Amino acid sequence: MRTPQYASLRSLPGGLAARQKIHRILSTGSVVPFAVVEFIEGGGTLERIGGQAQLYDGLPPYMAFSSPSGFLGRQLARAVATDLQLPESLKDWGDDERIAYLFSRGMNLAGNLVYGDLPLQKELDFRGCVPMPAGQKLGHYVDVATELKGTAYGSSAGGEQPKFLGFNEDTGHVIVKFAKRGSRMAELLPLEHLALHILSETGVPSARTAILSSKDYVFLEVQRFDRVGNFGRVGMLSAGSVDDEFFGRRDTWSEFAARCEKAKYISARDAWNIDVMAAFSELIGNGDRHLENISLLVDDEGEYQSVAPAYDILPMDYASIGGGIDPDLNPIKPKVGTIGARPDIWAPAAAAASAFWSTVRDNHLALPATQEMRDLAARNVEVVKAFVAPLVPS
Ligand SMILES: Nc1ncnc2c1ncn2[C@@H]1O[C@H](COP(=O)(O)OP(=O)(O)OP(=O)(O)O)[C@@H](O)[C@H]1O
Ligand SMILES: [Mg+2]
């Protein structure tokens, strides 16, 4: 893109300087410079990496991806509004608010970038924190879920489901999703745990998870794949932000995978992984396949490394739609969609989906399923079998 010769820097909330440094934390934990950015009048961003300059209309895609979103984003917008003099509702934030947040409070973000010198110092100070001992984890989770006070540190995970971040002795850096016992979401969390476990057994790398429960809550603890040990980090970008930068389509997982394979951003094996995630999702009633639910990992040199392990794959078609309303537990209605007639995809996906629904039917879950869910699972085993029969030559 053309580099402007003269552009005035814009004023930012709280008098934040319009020229800022961005740092990268490597997988070893070392910190290196990543870029210098200038926020210019009219909303553009001028980025300099080494000798290369690039002008973006708004924020660079990695900054858009790092910005607060979802459940945690809404919590922290309320938490910092007074201090930073920003709107309380995340809905009212624009790029200037996102910049103000990232360069003053952006800690423990997704991926490996740290925005500005102040958050970098805070990240280094945080290395002194002691991880949560395994024996105290559940009590801590109950406290955080009850008070939601854990959102004070970190803002990285997007997504709409209630969640918080943690750092444990046994499982390292985690995202913890939680739901009130007896609710539909509480019944779905063990299904997410099962789905990711079965996908990894099928050969699709998937986030490692565990189910914990107390009298009042069910927790799904998800180990972060953008962290290495205590201090190392791995770069990450959602498929959505990659798509916005290079393709501008935001259509389906399979079409995204095909475009990325063609452009050589990902390998044929990674495209297969995404297609199997999509087909398996179709067969377990996971219609929530937006492009924030797959990501690409970025290596220490800034190159695409691979598709990130699978996450957020569960029968979302049965998730509460709000207002205390739960969809009826009717059998899935799978469609071929943009996956097409691909026996190499449908065969492993069907085997995995069939193992998934049989496990639910037989009640071999981390927490017992309701009878209604088991009845549904028994019917879905049959639907999967009938649906894939013409797609998988025997
Ligand atoms: N294991 C992981 N390691 C690192 N980042 C993760 C991991 N799992 C999820 N994320 C990040 O956190 C975000 C939220 O997680 P997730 O999608 O599971 O939450 P959700 O609330 O169920 O989302 P949705 O709104 O799509 O239903 C993801 O979009 C992804 O960026
Ligand atoms: Mg999600």
CSV table of C-alpha atoms and ligand atoms in Angstrom, one decimal:
chain,number,residue,atom,x,y,z
A,1,MET,CA,0.0,0.0,0.0
A,2,ARG,CA,1.1,3.6,-0.6
A,3,THR,CA,2.9,5.2,2.4
A,4,PRO,CA,1.7,8.8,3.0
A,5,GLN,CA,4.6,11.3,3.2
A,6,TYR,CA,2.7,13.7,5.5
A,7,ALA,CA,-0.1,12.7,7.8
A,8,SER,CA,-1.0,14.2,11.1
A,9,LEU,CA,-1.3,12.0,14.1
A,10,ARG,CA,-4.7,11.9,15.8
A,11,SER,CA,-5.5,12.6,19.4
A,12,LEU,CA,-6.5,9.6,21.4
A,13,PRO,CA,-8.6,9.2,24.6
A,14,GLY,CA,-6.7,10.0,27.8
A,15,GLY,CA,-4.0,11.8,25.8
A,16,LEU,CA,-2.4,8.5,24.7
A,17,ALA,CA,0.5,9.1,22.4
A,18,ALA,CA,-0.4,8.3,18.7
A,19,ARG,CA,2.9,6.7,18.0
A,20,GLN,CA,3.3,3.3,19.9
A,21,LYS,CA,5.4,0.2,20.0
A,22,ILE,CA,4.1,-3.3,19.7
A,23,HIS,CA,6.1,-6.2,21.2
A,24,ARG,CA,6.0,-9.9,20.6
A,25,ILE,CA,6.5,-12.6,23.2
A,26,LEU,CA,8.2,-15.6,21.7
A,27,SER,CA,7.5,-19.3,22.5
A,28,THR,CA,10.6,-19.1,24.8
A,29,GLY,CA,9.1,-16.2,26.8
A,30,SER,CA,11.7,-13.7,25.4
A,31,VAL,CA,10.3,-10.3,24.3
A,32,VAL,CA,11.2,-8.8,20.9
A,33,PRO,CA,10.0,-5.7,19.0
A,34,PHE,CA,7.2,-6.4,16.5
A,35,ALA,CA,6.1,-3.1,15.0
A,36,VAL,CA,5.8,0.6,15.5
A,37,VAL,CA,2.4,2.0,14.7
A,38,GLU,CA,1.1,5.5,14.2
A,39,PHE,CA,-2.6,6.4,14.4
A,40,ILE,CA,-3.3,9.1,11.9
A,41,GLU,CA,-6.1,11.6,11.4
A,42,GLY,CA,-9.1,10.1,9.6
A,43,GLY,CA,-8.8,6.7,11.3
A,44,GLY,CA,-5.9,5.1,9.4
A,45,THR,CA,-3.0,3.2,11.0
A,46,LEU,CA,0.6,3.3,9.6
A,47,GLU,CA,2.5,0.2,10.6
A,48,ARG,CA,6.3,-0.2,10.3
A,49,ILE,CA,7.9,-3.6,10.7
A,50,GLY,CA,11.6,-3.5,10.1
A,51,GLY,CA,12.0,-1.4,6.9
A,52,GLN,CA,8.5,-2.1,5.6
A,53,ALA,CA,5.6,0.4,6.0
A,54,GLN,CA,2.0,-0.5,5.5
A,55,LEU,CA,-1.1,1.7,5.8
A,56,TYR,CA,-4.4,0.3,7.0
A,57,ASP,CA,-7.8,2.0,6.7
A,58,GLY,CA,-8.7,1.2,10.3
A,59,LEU,CA,-6.8,-1.1,12.7
A,60,PRO,CA,-4.4,-3.8,11.4
A,61,PRO,CA,-6.2,-7.2,11.6
A,62,TYR,CA,-4.1,-8.4,14.5
A,63,MET,CA,-5.2,-5.4,16.6
A,64,ALA,CA,-8.8,-5.9,15.7
A,65,PHE,CA,-8.5,-9.5,16.8
A,66,SER,CA,-6.7,-8.5,20.1
A,67,SER,CA,-9.5,-6.0,21.0
A,68,PRO,CA,-12.0,-6.8,23.6
A,69,SER,CA,-15.1,-8.8,22.5
A,70,GLY,CA,-17.8,-11.1,23.8
A,71,PHE,CA,-18.6,-11.9,27.4
A,72,LEU,CA,-15.2,-10.9,28.8
A,73,GLY,CA,-15.0,-7.8,26.7
A,74,ARG,CA,-18.3,-6.5,28.0
A,75,GLN,CA,-17.1,-7.2,31.6
A,76,LEU,CA,-13.9,-5.3,31.2
A,77,ALA,CA,-15.4,-2.4,29.3
A,78,ARG,CA,-17.5,-1.8,32.4
A,79,ALA,CA,-14.5,-2.3,34.7
A,80,VAL,CA,-12.2,0.3,32.9
A,81,ALA,CA,-14.8,2.8,31.8
A,82,THR,CA,-14.4,5.2,34.7
A,83,ASP,CA,-10.6,5.0,34.9
A,84,LEU,CA,-10.0,5.4,31.2
A,85,GLN,CA,-13.1,7.7,30.6
A,86,LEU,CA,-14.5,5.3,28.0
A,87,PRO,CA,-18.1,4.4,27.3
A,88,GLU,CA,-19.3,1.6,29.7
A,89,SER,CA,-20.9,-0.4,27.0
A,90,LEU,CA,-18.6,-2.2,24.6
A,91,LYS,CA,-21.2,-1.5,21.9
A,92,ASP,CA,-20.2,2.1,22.0
A,93,TRP,CA,-16.5,1.5,21.6
A,94,GLY,CA,-14.8,2.5,18.3
A,95,ASP,CA,-11.2,2.0,17.2
A,96,ASP,CA,-10.0,4.9,19.4
A,97,GLU,CA,-11.4,3.2,22.5
A,98,ARG,CA,-9.9,-0.1,21.5
A,99,ILE,CA,-6.5,1.5,21.0
A,100,ALA,CA,-6.8,3.3,24.4
A,101,TYR,CA,-7.6,0.0,26.1
A,102,LEU,CA,-4.9,-2.1,24.3
A,103,PHE,CA,-2.1,0.3,25.0
A,104,SER,CA,-2.9,0.9,28.7
A,105,ARG,CA,-4.7,-2.3,29.9
A,106,GLY,CA,-4.3,-4.9,27.3
A,107,MET,CA,-2.9,-7.9,29.3
A,108,ASN,CA,-3.0,-11.6,28.8
A,109,LEU,CA,-4.4,-11.1,25.4
A,110,ALA,CA,-5.0,-13.9,22.8
A,111,GLY,CA,-1.9,-14.7,20.8
A,112,ASN,CA,1.6,-13.2,21.5
A,113,LEU,CA,1.4,-9.5,21.0
A,114,VAL,CA,1.8,-6.9,23.8
A,115,TYR,CA,0.7,-3.3,23.0
A,116,GLY,CA,2.8,-0.6,24.4
A,117,ASP,CA,5.4,-0.2,27.1
A,118,LEU,CA,3.0,0.0,30.1
A,119,PRO,CA,1.2,-3.3,29.4
A,120,LEU,CA,4.7,-4.9,28.7
A,121,GLN,CA,5.9,-3.9,32.2
A,122,LYS,CA,2.7,-5.3,33.7
A,123,GLU,CA,3.1,-8.6,31.8
A,124,LEU,CA,6.7,-8.8,33.1
A,125,ASP,CA,5.5,-8.1,36.7
A,126,PHE,CA,2.8,-10.7,36.3
A,127,ARG,CA,5.5,-13.3,35.8
A,128,GLY,CA,5.9,-13.2,39.6
A,129,CYS,CA,2.3,-14.5,40.1
A,130,VAL,CA,2.1,-18.0,41.6
A,131,PRO,CA,0.0,-20.5,39.7
A,132,MET,CA,-3.1,-21.8,41.4
A,133,PRO,CA,-2.4,-25.1,43.2
A,134,ALA,CA,-4.5,-28.0,41.9
A,135,GLY,CA,-6.1,-28.6,45.3
A,136,GLN,CA,-7.4,-25.0,45.4
A,137,LYS,CA,-8.6,-24.8,41.8
A,138,LEU,CA,-12.2,-25.8,42.2
A,139,GLY,CA,-12.8,-23.5,45.2
A,140,HIS,CA,-11.2,-20.7,43.2
A,141,TYR,CA,-13.4,-21.4,40.2
A,142,VAL,CA,-16.5,-21.3,42.4
A,143,ASP,CA,-15.4,-17.9,43.9
A,144,VAL,CA,-14.7,-16.4,40.5
A,145,ALA,CA,-17.9,-17.7,38.9
A,146,THR,CA,-19.9,-16.5,41.9
A,147,GLU,CA,-18.4,-13.0,41.9
A,148,LEU,CA,-17.1,-12.8,38.4
A,149,LYS,CA,-14.2,-10.9,39.9
A,150,GLY,CA,-11.6,-12.8,37.8
A,151,THR,CA,-12.2,-10.6,34.8
A,152,ALA,CA,-10.0,-7.9,36.3
A,153,TYR,CA,-7.0,-9.7,34.9
A,154,GLY,CA,-7.0,-10.3,31.2
A,155,SER,CA,-9.4,-9.8,28.4
A,156,SER,CA,-8.2,-12.2,25.8
A,157,ALA,CA,-11.0,-14.6,25.1
A,158,GLY,CA,-13.8,-13.5,23.0
A,159,GLY,CA,-17.0,-15.5,22.7
A,160,GLU,CA,-20.4,-15.0,24.2
A,161,GLN,CA,-20.5,-17.8,26.9
A,162,PRO,CA,-19.7,-16.9,30.5
A,163,LYS,CA,-16.0,-17.5,31.1
A,164,PHE,CA,-12.8,-16.3,32.9
A,165,LEU,CA,-9.1,-16.8,32.5
A,166,GLY,CA,-6.8,-18.7,34.9
A,167,PHE,CA,-3.3,-19.8,35.5
A,168,ASN,CA,-2.9,-23.2,37.2
A,169,GLU,CA,-0.1,-25.3,38.5
A,170,ASP,CA,-1.4,-28.5,36.8
A,171,THR,CA,-2.9,-27.2,33.6
A,172,GLY,CA,-1.1,-23.9,33.0
A,173,HIS,CA,-2.9,-21.1,31.3
A,174,VAL,CA,-6.6,-21.8,30.8
A,175,ILE,CA,-10.0,-20.4,29.7
A,176,VAL,CA,-12.7,-21.6,32.0
A,177,LYS,CA,-16.3,-21.7,30.7
A,178,PHE,CA,-19.0,-22.2,33.3
A,179,ALA,CA,-22.7,-22.6,33.7
A,180,LYS,CA,-25.2,-23.0,36.5
A,181,ARG,CA,-26.0,-26.6,37.3
A,182,GLY,CA,-29.4,-27.8,35.9
A,183,SER,CA,-29.2,-25.3,33.0
A,184,ARG,CA,-29.0,-26.4,29.3
A,185,MET,CA,-25.5,-24.9,29.1
A,186,ALA,CA,-24.4,-27.0,32.1
A,187,GLU,CA,-25.5,-30.1,30.2
A,188,LEU,CA,-23.7,-29.0,27.0
A,189,LEU,CA,-20.3,-28.3,28.6
A,190,PRO,CA,-19.5,-32.1,29.1
A,191,LEU,CA,-20.6,-32.5,25.5
A,192,GLU,CA,-18.0,-29.9,24.4
A,193,HIS,CA,-15.4,-31.8,26.4
A,194,LEU,CA,-16.4,-35.1,24.7
A,195,ALA,CA,-16.5,-33.5,21.2
A,196,LEU,CA,-13.0,-32.2,21.5
A,197,HIS,CA,-11.7,-35.4,22.9
A,198,ILE,CA,-13.2,-37.5,20.1
A,199,LEU,CA,-12.0,-35.0,17.4
A,200,SER,CA,-8.4,-35.4,18.7
A,201,GLU,CA,-8.7,-39.2,18.6
A,202,THR,CA,-9.9,-38.8,15.0
A,203,GLY,CA,-6.6,-37.0,14.2
A,204,VAL,CA,-7.7,-33.4,14.4
A,205,PRO,CA,-5.6,-31.5,16.9
A,206,SER,CA,-8.0,-30.2,19.6
A,207,ALA,CA,-7.8,-28.1,22.7
A,208,ARG,CA,-7.3,-30.2,25.9
A,209,THR,CA,-10.2,-29.8,28.3
A,210,ALA,CA,-11.4,-31.1,31.7
A,211,ILE,CA,-14.8,-31.0,33.4
A,212,LEU,CA,-15.0,-29.9,37.0
A,213,SER,CA,-18.2,-29.4,39.0
A,214,SER,CA,-19.4,-28.0,42.3
A,215,LYS,CA,-22.8,-28.0,44.0
A,216,ASP,CA,-23.8,-25.0,41.9
A,217,TYR,CA,-21.7,-24.9,38.8
A,218,VAL,CA,-20.2,-26.9,36.0
A,219,PHE,CA,-16.8,-25.8,34.6
A,220,LEU,CA,-15.1,-26.6,31.3
A,221,GLU,CA,-11.4,-25.9,31.7
A,222,VAL,CA,-9.8,-25.4,28.3
A,223,GLN,CA,-6.0,-25.3,28.1
A,224,ARG,CA,-4.7,-22.4,26.0
A,225,PHE,CA,-2.9,-23.3,22.8
A,226,ASP,CA,-1.5,-19.8,22.6
A,227,ARG,CA,0.6,-20.3,25.7
A,228,VAL,CA,3.8,-22.3,26.1
A,229,GLY,CA,4.7,-23.2,29.7
A,230,ASN,CA,4.5,-20.3,32.1
A,231,PHE,CA,5.8,-17.5,30.0
A,232,GLY,CA,6.0,-18.5,26.3
A,233,ARG,CA,3.4,-17.5,23.8
A,234,VAL,CA,2.2,-18.5,20.3
A,235,GLY,CA,0.8,-16.0,17.8
A,236,MET,CA,-2.8,-16.5,16.9
A,237,LEU,CA,-5.3,-14.9,14.5
A,238,SER,CA,-9.0,-15.9,14.0
A,239,ALA,CA,-10.0,-17.1,10.6
A,240,GLY,CA,-12.3,-14.1,10.5
A,241,SER,CA,-9.4,-11.6,10.8
A,242,VAL,CA,-7.3,-13.5,8.3
A,243,ASP,CA,-10.3,-13.6,5.9
A,244,ASP,CA,-10.9,-9.9,6.3
A,245,GLU,CA,-7.4,-9.0,5.4
A,246,PHE,CA,-6.9,-11.3,2.4
A,247,PHE,CA,-10.3,-12.4,1.0
A,248,GLY,CA,-13.2,-10.3,2.5
A,249,ARG,CA,-15.6,-13.2,2.2
A,250,ARG,CA,-16.4,-14.6,5.7
A,251,ASP,CA,-18.5,-17.5,4.3
A,252,THR,CA,-18.0,-21.1,5.5
A,253,TRP,CA,-15.2,-23.0,7.3
A,254,SER,CA,-14.7,-25.2,4.2
A,255,GLU,CA,-14.5,-22.4,1.7
A,256,PHE,CA,-12.1,-20.5,4.0
A,257,ALA,CA,-10.0,-23.7,4.2
A,258,ALA,CA,-9.9,-24.1,0.4
A,259,ARG,CA,-8.9,-20.5,-0.1
A,260,CYS,CA,-6.1,-20.7,2.4
A,261,GLU,CA,-4.8,-23.9,1.0
A,262,LYS,CA,-4.8,-22.4,-2.5
A,263,ALA,CA,-3.0,-19.3,-1.2
A,264,LYS,CA,-0.5,-21.7,0.5
A,265,TYR,CA,-1.2,-20.2,4.0
A,266,ILE,CA,-2.1,-23.6,5.2
A,267,SER,CA,-1.2,-27.2,4.3
A,268,ALA,CA,-3.6,-29.8,2.7
A,269,ARG,CA,-3.6,-31.6,6.0
A,270,ASP,CA,-4.8,-28.4,7.8
A,271,ALA,CA,-7.5,-27.9,5.2
A,272,TRP,CA,-8.6,-31.5,5.9
A,273,ASN,CA,-8.6,-30.8,9.6
A,274,ILE,CA,-10.9,-27.8,9.1
A,275,ASP,CA,-13.2,-29.8,6.8
A,276,VAL,CA,-13.5,-32.6,9.3
A,277,MET,CA,-14.2,-30.1,12.1
A,278,ALA,CA,-17.0,-28.7,9.8
A,279,ALA,CA,-18.5,-32.1,8.9
A,280,PHE,CA,-18.3,-33.4,12.5
A,281,SER,CA,-19.9,-30.2,13.6
A,282,GLU,CA,-22.7,-30.7,11.1
A,283,LEU,CA,-23.3,-34.2,12.5
A,284,ILE,CA,-23.4,-33.1,16.2
A,285,GLY,CA,-25.7,-30.1,15.7
A,286,ASN,CA,-23.0,-27.4,15.9
A,287,GLY,CA,-24.4,-24.8,13.6
A,288,ASP,CA,-22.4,-22.1,15.3
A,289,ARG,CA,-19.6,-22.1,12.7
A,290,HIS,CA,-18.6,-18.5,12.5
A,291,LEU,CA,-15.1,-17.6,11.6
A,292,GLU,CA,-14.0,-16.6,15.1
A,293,ASN,CA,-14.4,-20.3,16.0
A,294,ILE,CA,-11.4,-21.4,14.0
A,295,SER,CA,-7.9,-19.7,14.2
A,296,LEU,CA,-4.5,-19.9,12.6
A,297,LEU,CA,-1.3,-20.1,14.7
A,298,VAL,CA,1.5,-17.8,13.8
A,299,ASP,CA,5.2,-18.7,14.5
A,300,ASP,CA,7.9,-16.6,16.1
A,301,GLU,CA,8.9,-15.3,12.7
A,302,GLY,CA,5.3,-14.1,12.0
A,303,GLU,CA,4.6,-16.9,9.4
A,304,TYR,CA,1.4,-19.0,9.5
A,305,GLN,CA,2.3,-22.2,11.3
A,306,SER,CA,-0.9,-24.3,11.2
A,307,VAL,CA,-4.5,-24.3,12.0
A,308,ALA,CA,-5.0,-23.9,15.7
A,309,PRO,CA,-6.4,-26.9,17.6
A,310,ALA,CA,-10.2,-27.2,17.5
A,311,TYR,CA,-12.2,-25.4,20.2
A,312,ASP,CA,-15.8,-24.4,20.8
A,313,ILE,CA,-17.2,-27.4,19.0
A,314,LEU,CA,-20.4,-28.7,20.7
A,315,PRO,CA,-24.1,-29.1,19.8
A,316,MET,CA,-24.8,-25.4,19.9
A,317,ASP,CA,-28.2,-26.0,18.0
A,318,TYR,CA,-29.5,-27.1,21.4
A,319,ALA,CA,-28.0,-24.1,23.4
A,320,SER,CA,-30.3,-21.7,25.2
A,321,ILE,CA,-31.4,-18.9,23.0
A,322,GLY,CA,-31.7,-16.5,26.0
A,323,GLY,CA,-34.7,-15.4,28.1
A,324,GLY,CA,-34.6,-18.9,29.7
A,325,ILE,CA,-35.7,-20.5,26.5
A,326,ASP,CA,-34.1,-23.9,25.5
A,327,PRO,CA,-34.7,-25.3,22.0
A,328,ASP,CA,-36.5,-28.6,21.9
A,329,LEU,CA,-34.3,-31.7,21.7
A,330,ASN,CA,-35.3,-32.7,18.2
A,331,PRO,CA,-32.9,-34.8,16.1
A,332,ILE,CA,-30.3,-33.0,14.0
A,333,LYS,CA,-31.0,-32.3,10.3
A,334,PRO,CA,-27.5,-32.5,8.7
A,335,LYS,CA,-26.8,-31.0,5.2
A,336,VAL,CA,-23.9,-31.5,2.9
A,337,GLY,CA,-23.4,-27.7,2.7
A,338,THR,CA,-20.2,-26.5,1.1
A,339,ILE,CA,-18.3,-29.6,2.2
A,340,GLY,CA,-19.6,-31.5,-0.8
A,341,ALA,CA,-19.3,-35.2,-1.6
A,342,ARG,CA,-16.0,-35.9,0.1
A,343,PRO,CA,-15.7,-39.5,1.5
A,344,ASP,CA,-12.3,-38.6,2.9
A,345,ILE,CA,-14.1,-36.1,5.1
A,346,TRP,CA,-17.5,-37.6,5.8
A,347,ALA,CA,-16.1,-41.1,6.7
A,348,PRO,CA,-13.9,-39.9,9.7
A,349,ALA,CA,-16.5,-37.2,10.7
A,350,ALA,CA,-19.3,-39.8,10.7
A,351,ALA,CA,-17.3,-42.3,12.7
A,352,ALA,CA,-16.5,-39.5,15.2
A,353,ALA,CA,-20.1,-38.3,15.4
A,354,SER,CA,-21.4,-41.8,15.9
A,355,ALA,CA,-18.9,-42.4,18.7
A,356,PHE,CA,-20.0,-39.0,20.2
A,357,TRP,CA,-23.8,-39.7,20.2
A,358,SER,CA,-23.3,-43.3,21.4
A,359,THR,CA,-21.3,-42.1,24.3
A,360,VAL,CA,-24.1,-39.7,25.2
A,361,ARG,CA,-26.7,-42.3,24.7
A,362,ASP,CA,-24.9,-44.7,27.0
A,363,ASN,CA,-24.3,-42.0,29.6
A,364,HIS,CA,-20.5,-42.4,29.6
A,365,LEU,CA,-19.9,-38.6,30.0
A,366,ALA,CA,-17.9,-36.7,32.5
A,367,LEU,CA,-21.2,-35.8,34.2
A,368,PRO,CA,-24.5,-37.7,33.8
A,369,ALA,CA,-26.7,-36.7,31.0
A,370,THR,CA,-30.5,-36.2,31.4
A,371,GLN,CA,-32.8,-38.9,30.0
A,372,GLU,CA,-34.1,-36.5,27.4
A,373,MET,CA,-30.5,-35.9,26.1
A,374,ARG,CA,-29.8,-39.6,26.1
A,375,ASP,CA,-33.0,-40.3,24.1
A,376,LEU,CA,-32.0,-37.5,21.6
A,377,ALA,CA,-28.5,-39.1,21.3
A,378,ALA,CA,-30.0,-42.5,20.5
A,379,ARG,CA,-32.0,-40.9,17.7
A,380,ASN,CA,-29.0,-38.9,16.4
A,381,VAL,CA,-26.9,-42.1,16.1
A,382,GLU,CA,-29.5,-43.3,13.6
A,383,VAL,CA,-29.7,-39.9,11.8
A,384,VAL,CA,-25.9,-39.8,11.3
A,385,LYS,CA,-25.9,-43.4,9.9
A,386,ALA,CA,-28.7,-42.7,7.4
A,387,PHE,CA,-27.2,-39.3,6.4
A,388,VAL,CA,-23.7,-40.5,5.6
A,389,ALA,CA,-24.8,-43.8,3.9
A,390,PRO,CA,-24.8,-42.3,0.4
A,391,LEU,CA,-21.7,-40.2,1.0
A,392,VAL,CA,-19.4,-42.9,2.3
A,393,PRO,CA,-18.9,-45.8,-0.2
A,394,SER,CA,-18.8,-49.1,1.8
B,1,LIG,N1,-7.8,-23.4,23.9
B,1,LIG,C1,-7.7,-22.1,23.5
B,1,LIG,N2,-6.6,-21.5,23.5
B,1,LIG,C2,-6.5,-20.2,23.1
B,1,LIG,N3,-7.5,-19.4,22.7
B,1,LIG,C3,-8.7,-20.0,22.8
B,1,LIG,C4,-8.9,-21.4,23.1
B,1,LIG,N4,-10.2,-21.7,23.1
B,1,LIG,C5,-10.9,-20.5,22.7
B,1,LIG,N5,-10.0,-19.5,22.5
B,1,LIG,C6,-10.3,-18.2,22.1
B,1,LIG,O1,-11.3,-17.7,23.0
B,1,LIG,C7,-12.4,-17.3,22.2
B,1,LIG,C8,-13.7,-17.7,22.9
B,1,LIG,O2,-13.7,-19.1,23.2
B,1,LIG,P1,-15.0,-19.9,22.7
B,1,LIG,O3,-15.2,-19.8,21.3
B,1,LIG,O4,-14.8,-21.3,23.2
B,1,LIG,O5,-16.1,-19.2,23.5
B,1,LIG,P2,-17.7,-19.1,23.3
B,1,LIG,O6,-18.1,-18.1,24.3
B,1,LIG,O7,-18.3,-20.5,23.4
B,1,LIG,O8,-17.8,-18.5,21.8
B,1,LIG,P3,-19.1,-18.3,21.0
B,1,LIG,O9,-19.5,-16.9,21.2
B,1,LIG,O10,-18.6,-18.5,19.6
B,1,LIG,O11,-20.2,-19.3,21.4
B,1,LIG,C9,-12.3,-18.0,20.9
B,1,LIG,O12,-12.9,-17.3,19.8
B,1,LIG,C10,-10.8,-18.0,20.7
B,1,LIG,O13,-10.3,-16.8,20.2
B,2,MG,MG,-16.6,-19.2,20.0
